[in-house]
PDB file of C-alpha atoms in Angstrom:
ATOM      1  CA  UNK A  22     115.899 128.043 -15.356  1.00  0.00           C
ATOM      2  CA  UNK A  23     115.586 132.014 -14.828  1.00  0.00           C
ATOM      3  CA  UNK A  24     115.360 131.356 -11.052  1.00  0.00           C
ATOM      4  CA  UNK A  25     117.993 129.617 -10.464  1.00  0.00           C
ATOM      5  CA  UNK A  26     119.986 131.716 -13.142  1.00  0.00           C
ATOM      6  CA  UNK A  27     119.115 134.805 -10.511  1.00  0.00           C
ATOM      7  CA  UNK A  28     120.742 132.969  -7.490  1.00  0.00           C
ATOM      8  CA  UNK A  29     123.824 131.985  -9.729  1.00  0.00           C
ATOM      9  CA  UNK A  30     124.610 135.740 -10.473  1.00  0.00           C
ATOM     10  CA  UNK A  31     123.834 136.626  -6.801  1.00  0.00           C
ATOM     11  CA  UNK A  32     126.451 133.974  -5.632  1.00  0.00           C
ATOM     12  CA  UNK A  33     129.389 135.315  -7.937  1.00  0.00           C
ATOM     13  CA  UNK A  34     128.735 138.542  -6.087  1.00  0.00           C
ATOM     14  CA  UNK A  35     128.364 137.295  -2.444  1.00  0.00           C
ATOM     15  CA  UNK A  36     125.108 137.894  -2.330  1.00  0.00           C
ATOM     16  CA  UNK A  37     123.322 134.378  -1.904  1.00  0.00           C
ATOM     17  CA  UNK A  38     125.083 133.218   1.474  1.00  0.00           C
ATOM     18  CA  UNK A  39     122.951 129.836   1.827  1.00  0.00           C
ATOM     19  CA  UNK A  40     123.678 128.911  -1.411  1.00  0.00           C
ATOM     20  CA  UNK A  41     126.525 127.560  -2.875  1.00  0.00           C
ATOM     21  CA  UNK A  42     127.829 125.792  -6.047  1.00  0.00           C
ATOM     22  CA  UNK A  43     130.385 122.665  -6.147  1.00  0.00           C
ATOM     23  CA  UNK A  44     133.229 122.126  -8.516  1.00  0.00           C
ATOM     24  CA  UNK A  45     130.723 120.082 -11.166  1.00  0.00           C
ATOM     25  CA  UNK A  46     128.664 123.721 -11.284  1.00  0.00           C
ATOM     26  CA  UNK A  47     125.697 122.297  -9.135  1.00  0.00           C
ATOM     27  CA  UNK A  48     123.763 124.617  -7.295  1.00  0.00           C
ATOM     28  CA  UNK A  49     123.157 123.631  -3.439  1.00  0.00           C
ATOM     29  CA  UNK A  50     120.844 125.413  -1.253  1.00  0.00           C
ATOM     30  CA  UNK A  51     122.741 124.682   2.241  1.00  0.00           C
ATOM     31  CA  UNK A  52     122.727 120.876   1.996  1.00  0.00           C
ATOM     32  CA  UNK A  53     119.902 120.516  -0.595  1.00  0.00           C
ATOM     33  CA  UNK A  54     120.609 120.189  -4.261  1.00  0.00           C
ATOM     34  CA  UNK A  55     118.660 122.981  -6.281  1.00  0.00           C
ATOM     35  CA  UNK A  56     116.723 121.349  -9.395  1.00  0.00           C
ATOM     36  CA  UNK A  57     115.885 123.554 -12.419  1.00  0.00           C
ATOM     37  CA  UNK A  58     112.592 123.801 -13.692  1.00  0.00           C
ATOM     38  CA  UNK A  59     113.455 122.303 -16.996  1.00  0.00           C
ATOM     39  CA  UNK A  60     113.291 118.946 -18.949  1.00  0.00           C
ATOM     40  CA  UNK A  61     110.822 117.835 -16.539  1.00  0.00           C
ATOM     41  CA  UNK A  62     113.247 117.363 -14.018  1.00  0.00           C
ATOM     42  CA  UNK A  63     110.692 118.501 -10.904  1.00  0.00           C
ATOM     43  CA  UNK A  64     107.832 116.593 -12.190  1.00  0.00           C
ATOM     44  CA  UNK A  65     110.355 113.521 -12.430  1.00  0.00           C
ATOM     45  CA  UNK A  66     111.376 113.974  -8.649  1.00  0.00           C
ATOM     46  CA  UNK A  67     107.328 114.494  -7.764  1.00  0.00           C
ATOM     47  CA  UNK A  68     106.301 111.510  -9.651  1.00  0.00           C
ATOM     48  CA  UNK A  69     109.341 109.206  -7.566  1.00  0.00           C
ATOM     49  CA  UNK A  70     108.364 110.496  -4.384  1.00  0.00           C
ATOM     50  CA  UNK A  71     104.436 109.883  -5.052  1.00  0.00           C
ATOM     51  CA  UNK A  72     103.436 107.168  -7.347  1.00  0.00           C
ATOM     52  CA  UNK A  73     105.638 104.112  -6.606  1.00  0.00           C
ATOM     53  CA  UNK A  74     103.662 101.694  -4.548  1.00  0.00           C
ATOM     54  CA  UNK A  75     106.251 101.937  -1.623  1.00  0.00           C
ATOM     55  CA  UNK A  76     105.317 105.327  -1.330  1.00  0.00           C
ATOM     56  CA  UNK A  77     101.695 104.575  -0.703  1.00  0.00           C
ATOM     57  CA  UNK A  78     100.762 108.200  -1.977  1.00  0.00           C
ATOM     58  CA  UNK A  79     101.913 110.107   0.929  1.00  0.00           C
ATOM     59  CA  UNK A  80     100.127 113.306   2.094  1.00  0.00           C
ATOM     60  CA  UNK A  81     101.585 116.456   0.558  1.00  0.00           C
ATOM     61  CA  UNK A  82     103.034 117.947   4.172  1.00  0.00           C
ATOM     62  CA  UNK A  83     104.570 114.526   4.640  1.00  0.00           C
ATOM     63  CA  UNK A  84     105.955 114.361   0.852  1.00  0.00           C
ATOM     64  CA  UNK A  85     107.566 117.984   1.510  1.00  0.00           C
ATOM     65  CA  UNK A  86     109.198 117.027   4.285  1.00  0.00           C
ATOM     66  CA  UNK A  87     110.683 113.939   2.886  1.00  0.00           C
ATOM     67  CA  UNK A  88     111.751 115.886  -0.533  1.00  0.00           C
ATOM     68  CA  UNK A  89     112.972 119.004   1.375  1.00  0.00           C
ATOM     69  CA  UNK A  90     115.745 116.458   2.732  1.00  0.00           C
ATOM     70  CA  UNK A  91     117.591 116.327  -0.311  1.00  0.00           C
ATOM     71  CA  UNK A  92     116.210 118.718  -2.879  1.00  0.00           C
ATOM     72  CA  UNK A  93     115.257 122.540  -2.863  1.00  0.00           C
ATOM     73  CA  UNK A  94     113.447 124.860  -5.909  1.00  0.00           C
ATOM     74  CA  UNK A  95     111.573 127.805  -5.432  1.00  0.00           C
ATOM     75  CA  UNK A  96     107.853 127.285  -4.884  1.00  0.00           C
ATOM     76  CA  UNK A  97     108.587 123.608  -4.038  1.00  0.00           C
ATOM     77  CA  UNK A  98     106.077 123.465  -1.235  1.00  0.00           C
ATOM     78  CA  UNK A  99     103.060 124.413  -3.780  1.00  0.00           C
ATOM     79  CA  UNK A 100     103.995 122.374  -6.832  1.00  0.00           C
ATOM     80  CA  UNK A 101     104.220 119.375  -4.174  1.00  0.00           C
ATOM     81  CA  UNK A 102     100.364 120.357  -2.816  1.00  0.00           C
ATOM     82  CA  UNK A 103      99.229 120.836  -6.180  1.00  0.00           C
ATOM     83  CA  UNK A 104     101.118 117.571  -7.564  1.00  0.00           C
ATOM     84  CA  UNK A 105      99.288 115.836  -4.755  1.00  0.00           C
ATOM     85  CA  UNK A 106      95.715 117.635  -5.241  1.00  0.00           C
ATOM     86  CA  UNK A 107      95.927 116.528  -9.065  1.00  0.00           C
ATOM     87  CA  UNK A 108      96.701 112.972  -8.333  1.00  0.00           C
ATOM     88  CA  UNK A 109      94.172 112.279  -5.945  1.00  0.00           C
ATOM     89  CA  UNK A 110      91.562 114.014  -8.365  1.00  0.00           C
ATOM     90  CA  UNK A 111      92.789 111.695 -11.070  1.00  0.00           C
ATOM     91  CA  UNK A 112      93.102 108.453  -9.290  1.00  0.00           C
ATOM     92  CA  UNK A 113      90.220 105.996 -10.086  1.00  0.00           C
ATOM     93  CA  UNK A 114      88.023 104.400  -7.245  1.00  0.00           C
ATOM     94  CA  UNK A 115      88.813 101.055  -6.376  1.00  0.00           C
ATOM     95  CA  UNK A 116      88.417  99.191  -2.789  1.00  0.00           C
ATOM     96  CA  UNK A 117      88.569 102.497  -1.229  1.00  0.00           C
ATOM     97  CA  UNK A 118      85.429 104.545  -1.870  1.00  0.00           C
ATOM     98  CA  UNK A 119      84.724 108.335  -0.847  1.00  0.00           C
ATOM     99  CA  UNK A 120      83.050 108.999   2.271  1.00  0.00           C
ATOM    100  CA  UNK A 121      79.347 109.702   1.830  1.00  0.00           C
ATOM    101  CA  UNK A 122      78.635 113.571   2.664  1.00  0.00           C
ATOM    102  CA  UNK A 123      77.497 114.184   6.145  1.00  0.00           C
ATOM    103  CA  UNK A 124      73.674 115.317   6.666  1.00  0.00           C
ATOM    104  CA  UNK A 125      74.165 117.199   9.614  1.00  0.00           C
ATOM    105  CA  UNK A 126      76.693 119.555  10.976  1.00  0.00           C
ATOM    106  CA  UNK A 127      79.242 117.885  13.143  1.00  0.00           C
ATOM    107  CA  UNK A 128      78.305 114.378  12.636  1.00  0.00           C
ATOM    108  CA  UNK A 129      81.439 113.828  11.184  1.00  0.00           C
ATOM    109  CA  UNK A 130      84.538 115.263  11.878  1.00  0.00           C
ATOM    110  CA  UNK A 131      88.534 115.226  11.111  1.00  0.00           C
ATOM    111  CA  UNK A 132      91.584 115.155  13.247  1.00  0.00           C
ATOM    112  CA  UNK A 133      94.924 115.918  12.610  1.00  0.00           C
ATOM    113  CA  UNK A 134      98.239 117.340  14.907  1.00  0.00           C
ATOM    114  CA  UNK A 135     100.672 119.771  13.205  1.00  0.00           C
ATOM    115  CA  UNK A 136     103.506 118.635  15.598  1.00  0.00           C
ATOM    116  CA  UNK A 137     107.170 120.138  15.887  1.00  0.00           C
ATOM    117  CA  UNK A 138     106.222 123.891  16.378  1.00  0.00           C
ATOM    118  CA  UNK A 139     108.658 126.028  18.607  1.00  0.00           C
ATOM    119  CA  UNK A 140     107.805 125.796  22.380  1.00  0.00           C
ATOM    120  CA  UNK A 141     105.753 128.934  23.863  1.00  0.00           C
ATOM    121  CA  UNK A 142     105.877 130.267  27.211  1.00  0.00           C
ATOM    122  CA  UNK A 143     102.831 128.351  27.863  1.00  0.00           C
ATOM    123  CA  UNK A 144     104.477 125.384  27.043  1.00  0.00           C
ATOM    124  CA  UNK A 145     102.708 124.431  23.880  1.00  0.00           C
ATOM    125  CA  UNK A 146     104.356 122.951  20.844  1.00  0.00           C
ATOM    126  CA  UNK A 147     101.642 121.375  18.707  1.00  0.00           C
ATOM    127  CA  UNK A 148      98.326 122.176  17.398  1.00  0.00           C
ATOM    128  CA  UNK A 149      95.102 119.904  17.342  1.00  0.00           C
ATOM    129  CA  UNK A 150      93.113 120.540  14.289  1.00  0.00           C
ATOM    130  CA  UNK A 151      89.510 119.616  14.340  1.00  0.00           C
ATOM    131  CA  UNK A 152      87.268 120.336  11.150  1.00  0.00           C
ATOM    132  CA  UNK A 153      83.802 119.566  10.551  1.00  0.00           C
ATOM    133  CA  UNK A 154      83.422 117.631   7.313  1.00  0.00           C
ATOM    134  CA  UNK A 155      79.975 119.144   6.676  1.00  0.00           C
ATOM    135  CA  UNK A 156      80.419 122.816   7.272  1.00  0.00           C
ATOM    136  CA  UNK A 157      84.527 122.782   7.089  1.00  0.00           C
ATOM    137  CA  UNK A 158      84.391 124.795  10.152  1.00  0.00           C
ATOM    138  CA  UNK A 159      87.531 124.251  12.090  1.00  0.00           C
ATOM    139  CA  UNK A 160      88.563 124.681  15.629  1.00  0.00           C
ATOM    140  CA  UNK A 161      92.519 125.239  15.988  1.00  0.00           C
ATOM    141  CA  UNK A 162      93.606 124.133  19.788  1.00  0.00           C
ATOM    142  CA  UNK A 163      97.044 124.094  21.422  1.00  0.00           C
ATOM    143  CA  UNK A 164      98.420 121.270  22.828  1.00  0.00           C
ATOM    144  CA  UNK A 165     101.550 119.604  24.042  1.00  0.00           C
ATOM    145  CA  UNK A 166     102.023 116.745  22.597  1.00  0.00           C
ATOM    146  CA  UNK A 167     104.454 113.699  22.739  1.00  0.00           C
ATOM    147  CA  UNK A 168     104.601 111.120  20.232  1.00  0.00           C
ATOM    148  CA  UNK A 169     101.598 109.644  22.150  1.00  0.00           C
ATOM    149  CA  UNK A 170      99.654 112.225  21.062  1.00  0.00           C
ATOM    150  CA  UNK A 171     100.819 112.016  17.139  1.00  0.00           C
ATOM    151  CA  UNK A 172      99.984 108.590  17.520  1.00  0.00           C
ATOM    152  CA  UNK A 173      96.078 109.468  18.667  1.00  0.00           C
ATOM    153  CA  UNK A 174      96.003 111.833  15.862  1.00  0.00           C
ATOM    154  CA  UNK A 175      96.931 109.144  13.347  1.00  0.00           C
ATOM    155  CA  UNK A 176      94.530 106.496  14.825  1.00  0.00           C
ATOM    156  CA  UNK A 177      91.611 109.038  14.723  1.00  0.00           C
ATOM    157  CA  UNK A 178      92.589 110.514  11.538  1.00  0.00           C
ATOM    158  CA  UNK A 179      90.863 109.410   8.074  1.00  0.00           C
ATOM    159  CA  UNK A 180      94.560 108.325   6.862  1.00  0.00           C
ATOM    160  CA  UNK A 181      93.132 105.206   5.983  1.00  0.00           C
ATOM    161  CA  UNK A 182      91.154 106.641   3.072  1.00  0.00           C
ATOM    162  CA  UNK A 183      93.526 108.669   1.005  1.00  0.00           C
ATOM    163  CA  UNK A 184      91.222 109.099  -1.653  1.00  0.00           C
ATOM    164  CA  UNK A 185      88.903 111.344   0.796  1.00  0.00           C
ATOM    165  CA  UNK A 186      91.441 112.298   3.317  1.00  0.00           C
ATOM    166  CA  UNK A 187      92.913 116.001   2.879  1.00  0.00           C
ATOM    167  CA  UNK A 188      90.536 118.270   4.421  1.00  0.00           C
ATOM    168  CA  UNK A 189      92.822 118.671   7.353  1.00  0.00           C
ATOM    169  CA  UNK A 190      95.629 118.882   5.310  1.00  0.00           C
ATOM    170  CA  UNK A 191      94.593 121.674   3.130  1.00  0.00           C
ATOM    171  CA  UNK A 192      93.553 123.256   6.533  1.00  0.00           C
ATOM    172  CA  UNK A 193      97.052 122.678   7.954  1.00  0.00           C
ATOM    173  CA  UNK A 194      98.791 124.350   5.289  1.00  0.00           C
ATOM    174  CA  UNK A 195      96.544 127.426   5.538  1.00  0.00           C
ATOM    175  CA  UNK A 196      96.935 127.793   9.368  1.00  0.00           C
ATOM    176  CA  UNK A 197     100.705 127.379   9.059  1.00  0.00           C
ATOM    177  CA  UNK A 198     100.790 130.310   6.167  1.00  0.00           C
ATOM    178  CA  UNK A 199      98.388 132.762   8.727  1.00  0.00           C
ATOM    179  CA  UNK A 200     100.042 131.730  11.618  1.00  0.00           C
ATOM    180  CA  UNK A 201     103.690 132.507   9.777  1.00  0.00           C
ATOM    181  CA  UNK A 202     102.244 135.641   8.801  1.00  0.00           C
ATOM    182  CA  UNK A 203     100.758 136.717  11.782  1.00  0.00           C
ATOM    183  CA  UNK A 204     103.969 136.304  13.664  1.00  0.00           C
ATOM    184  CA  UNK A 205     106.198 138.421  11.468  1.00  0.00           C
ATOM    185  CA  UNK A 206     103.659 140.981  11.058  1.00  0.00           C
ATOM    186  CA  UNK A 207     102.873 141.094  14.863  1.00  0.00           C
ATOM    187  CA  UNK A 208     106.042 139.646  16.280  1.00  0.00           C
ATOM    188  CA  UNK A 209     104.357 137.287  18.772  1.00  0.00           C
ATOM    189  CA  UNK A 210     104.647 133.660  19.435  1.00  0.00           C
ATOM    190  CA  UNK A 211     101.983 131.403  17.483  1.00  0.00           C
ATOM    191  CA  UNK A 212      99.835 130.469  20.042  1.00  0.00           C
ATOM    192  CA  UNK A 213      98.884 133.949  20.748  1.00  0.00           C
ATOM    193  CA  UNK A 214      97.880 134.559  16.559  1.00  0.00           C
ATOM    194  CA  UNK A 215      95.670 131.018  16.757  1.00  0.00           C
ATOM    195  CA  UNK A 216      92.705 132.523  18.225  1.00  0.00           C
ATOM    196  CA  UNK A 217      92.801 135.250  15.366  1.00  0.00           C
ATOM    197  CA  UNK A 218      93.883 132.647  12.563  1.00  0.00           C
ATOM    198  CA  UNK A 219      90.743 130.222  13.645  1.00  0.00           C
ATOM    199  CA  UNK A 220      88.168 133.287  13.307  1.00  0.00           C
ATOM    200  CA  UNK A 221      89.804 134.394   9.968  1.00  0.00           C
ATOM    201  CA  UNK A 222      89.753 130.879   8.378  1.00  0.00           C
ATOM    202  CA  UNK A 223      86.339 130.167   9.170  1.00  0.00           C
ATOM    203  CA  UNK A 224      84.816 133.846   8.208  1.00  0.00           C
ATOM    204  CA  UNK A 225      86.996 133.248   4.721  1.00  0.00           C
ATOM    205  CA  UNK A 226      85.462 132.520   1.690  1.00  0.00           C
ATOM    206  CA  UNK A 227      85.790 128.677   0.604  1.00  0.00           C
ATOM    207  CA  UNK A 228      85.503 127.604  -3.054  1.00  0.00           C
ATOM    208  CA  UNK A 229      84.226 124.359  -2.156  1.00  0.00           C
ATOM    209  CA  UNK A 230      81.008 125.649   0.007  1.00  0.00           C
ATOM    210  CA  UNK A 231      80.576 128.740  -2.118  1.00  0.00           C
ATOM    211  CA  UNK A 232      80.416 130.807   1.089  1.00  0.00           C
ATOM    212  CA  UNK A 233      82.494 130.880   4.466  1.00  0.00           C
ATOM    213  CA  UNK A 234      82.330 127.982   6.998  1.00  0.00           C
ATOM    214  CA  UNK A 235      80.533 130.766   9.706  1.00  0.00           C
ATOM    215  CA  UNK A 236      77.757 130.960   6.876  1.00  0.00           C
ATOM    216  CA  UNK A 237      77.393 127.197   6.397  1.00  0.00           C
ATOM    217  CA  UNK A 238      77.247 126.595  10.522  1.00  0.00           C
ATOM    218  CA  UNK A 239      75.335 129.795  11.191  1.00  0.00           C
ATOM    219  CA  UNK A 240      73.777 131.070   8.228  1.00  0.00           C
ATOM    220  CA  UNK A 241      75.650 134.057   8.129  1.00  0.00           C
ATOM    221  CA  UNK A 242      78.960 135.665   8.341  1.00  0.00           C
ATOM    222  CA  UNK A 243      80.533 137.056  11.645  1.00  0.00           C
ATOM    223  CA  UNK A 244      81.016 140.389  11.883  1.00  0.00           C
ATOM    224  CA  UNK A 245      84.345 142.354  11.891  1.00  0.00           C
ATOM    225  CA  UNK A 246      85.199 146.143  12.147  1.00  0.00           C
ATOM    226  CA  UNK A 247      84.941 145.985   8.451  1.00  0.00           C
ATOM    227  CA  UNK A 248      82.143 143.739   7.471  1.00  0.00           C
TER     228      UNK A 248
END
């Protein structure tokens, strides 16, 4: 694996402080074993975490956090998301049938929580994500949740329809990336970035719609200084 080989070389030069090599030559990232992209090792790990009956086909975010307790490789989160998306696409229909497409805007929604975020000055530590199933318009609401809040999200979500659930999960992944980029670029807390992230998400093109969520809801994109 070229990428891990580069890390090996950096480690020898003392330029990879978070990595270490044990006496058997195994590379570690902190307390996680580094898996090379050879001999389908990464694919075997993904399959073992997703396919067995005791895994119940976990959603990609849960699967990623489970795997990251023990393993690491470059682009691991994307590998997990792509594997789960492909597996969901290929799964045959059985007792669980896909939910029908709603006829009206905001007739049906999906909801989820992004929890465990750094607590802000306003005492927020989570995001309530609400998505319209038809237009894909999303609302990102900062909240202060406890276990009961997470449990509420579990009850209200479509987690019991694993063939169709995934809209809020995909939205969560995009939102997390947007907030991370916003916080790094502007040096502010994630809750201050949330309105900008919501606007950007809803005003961005989505392949499944062939337009932006704002266009699907209002018939046109929202105005920006550029457009």
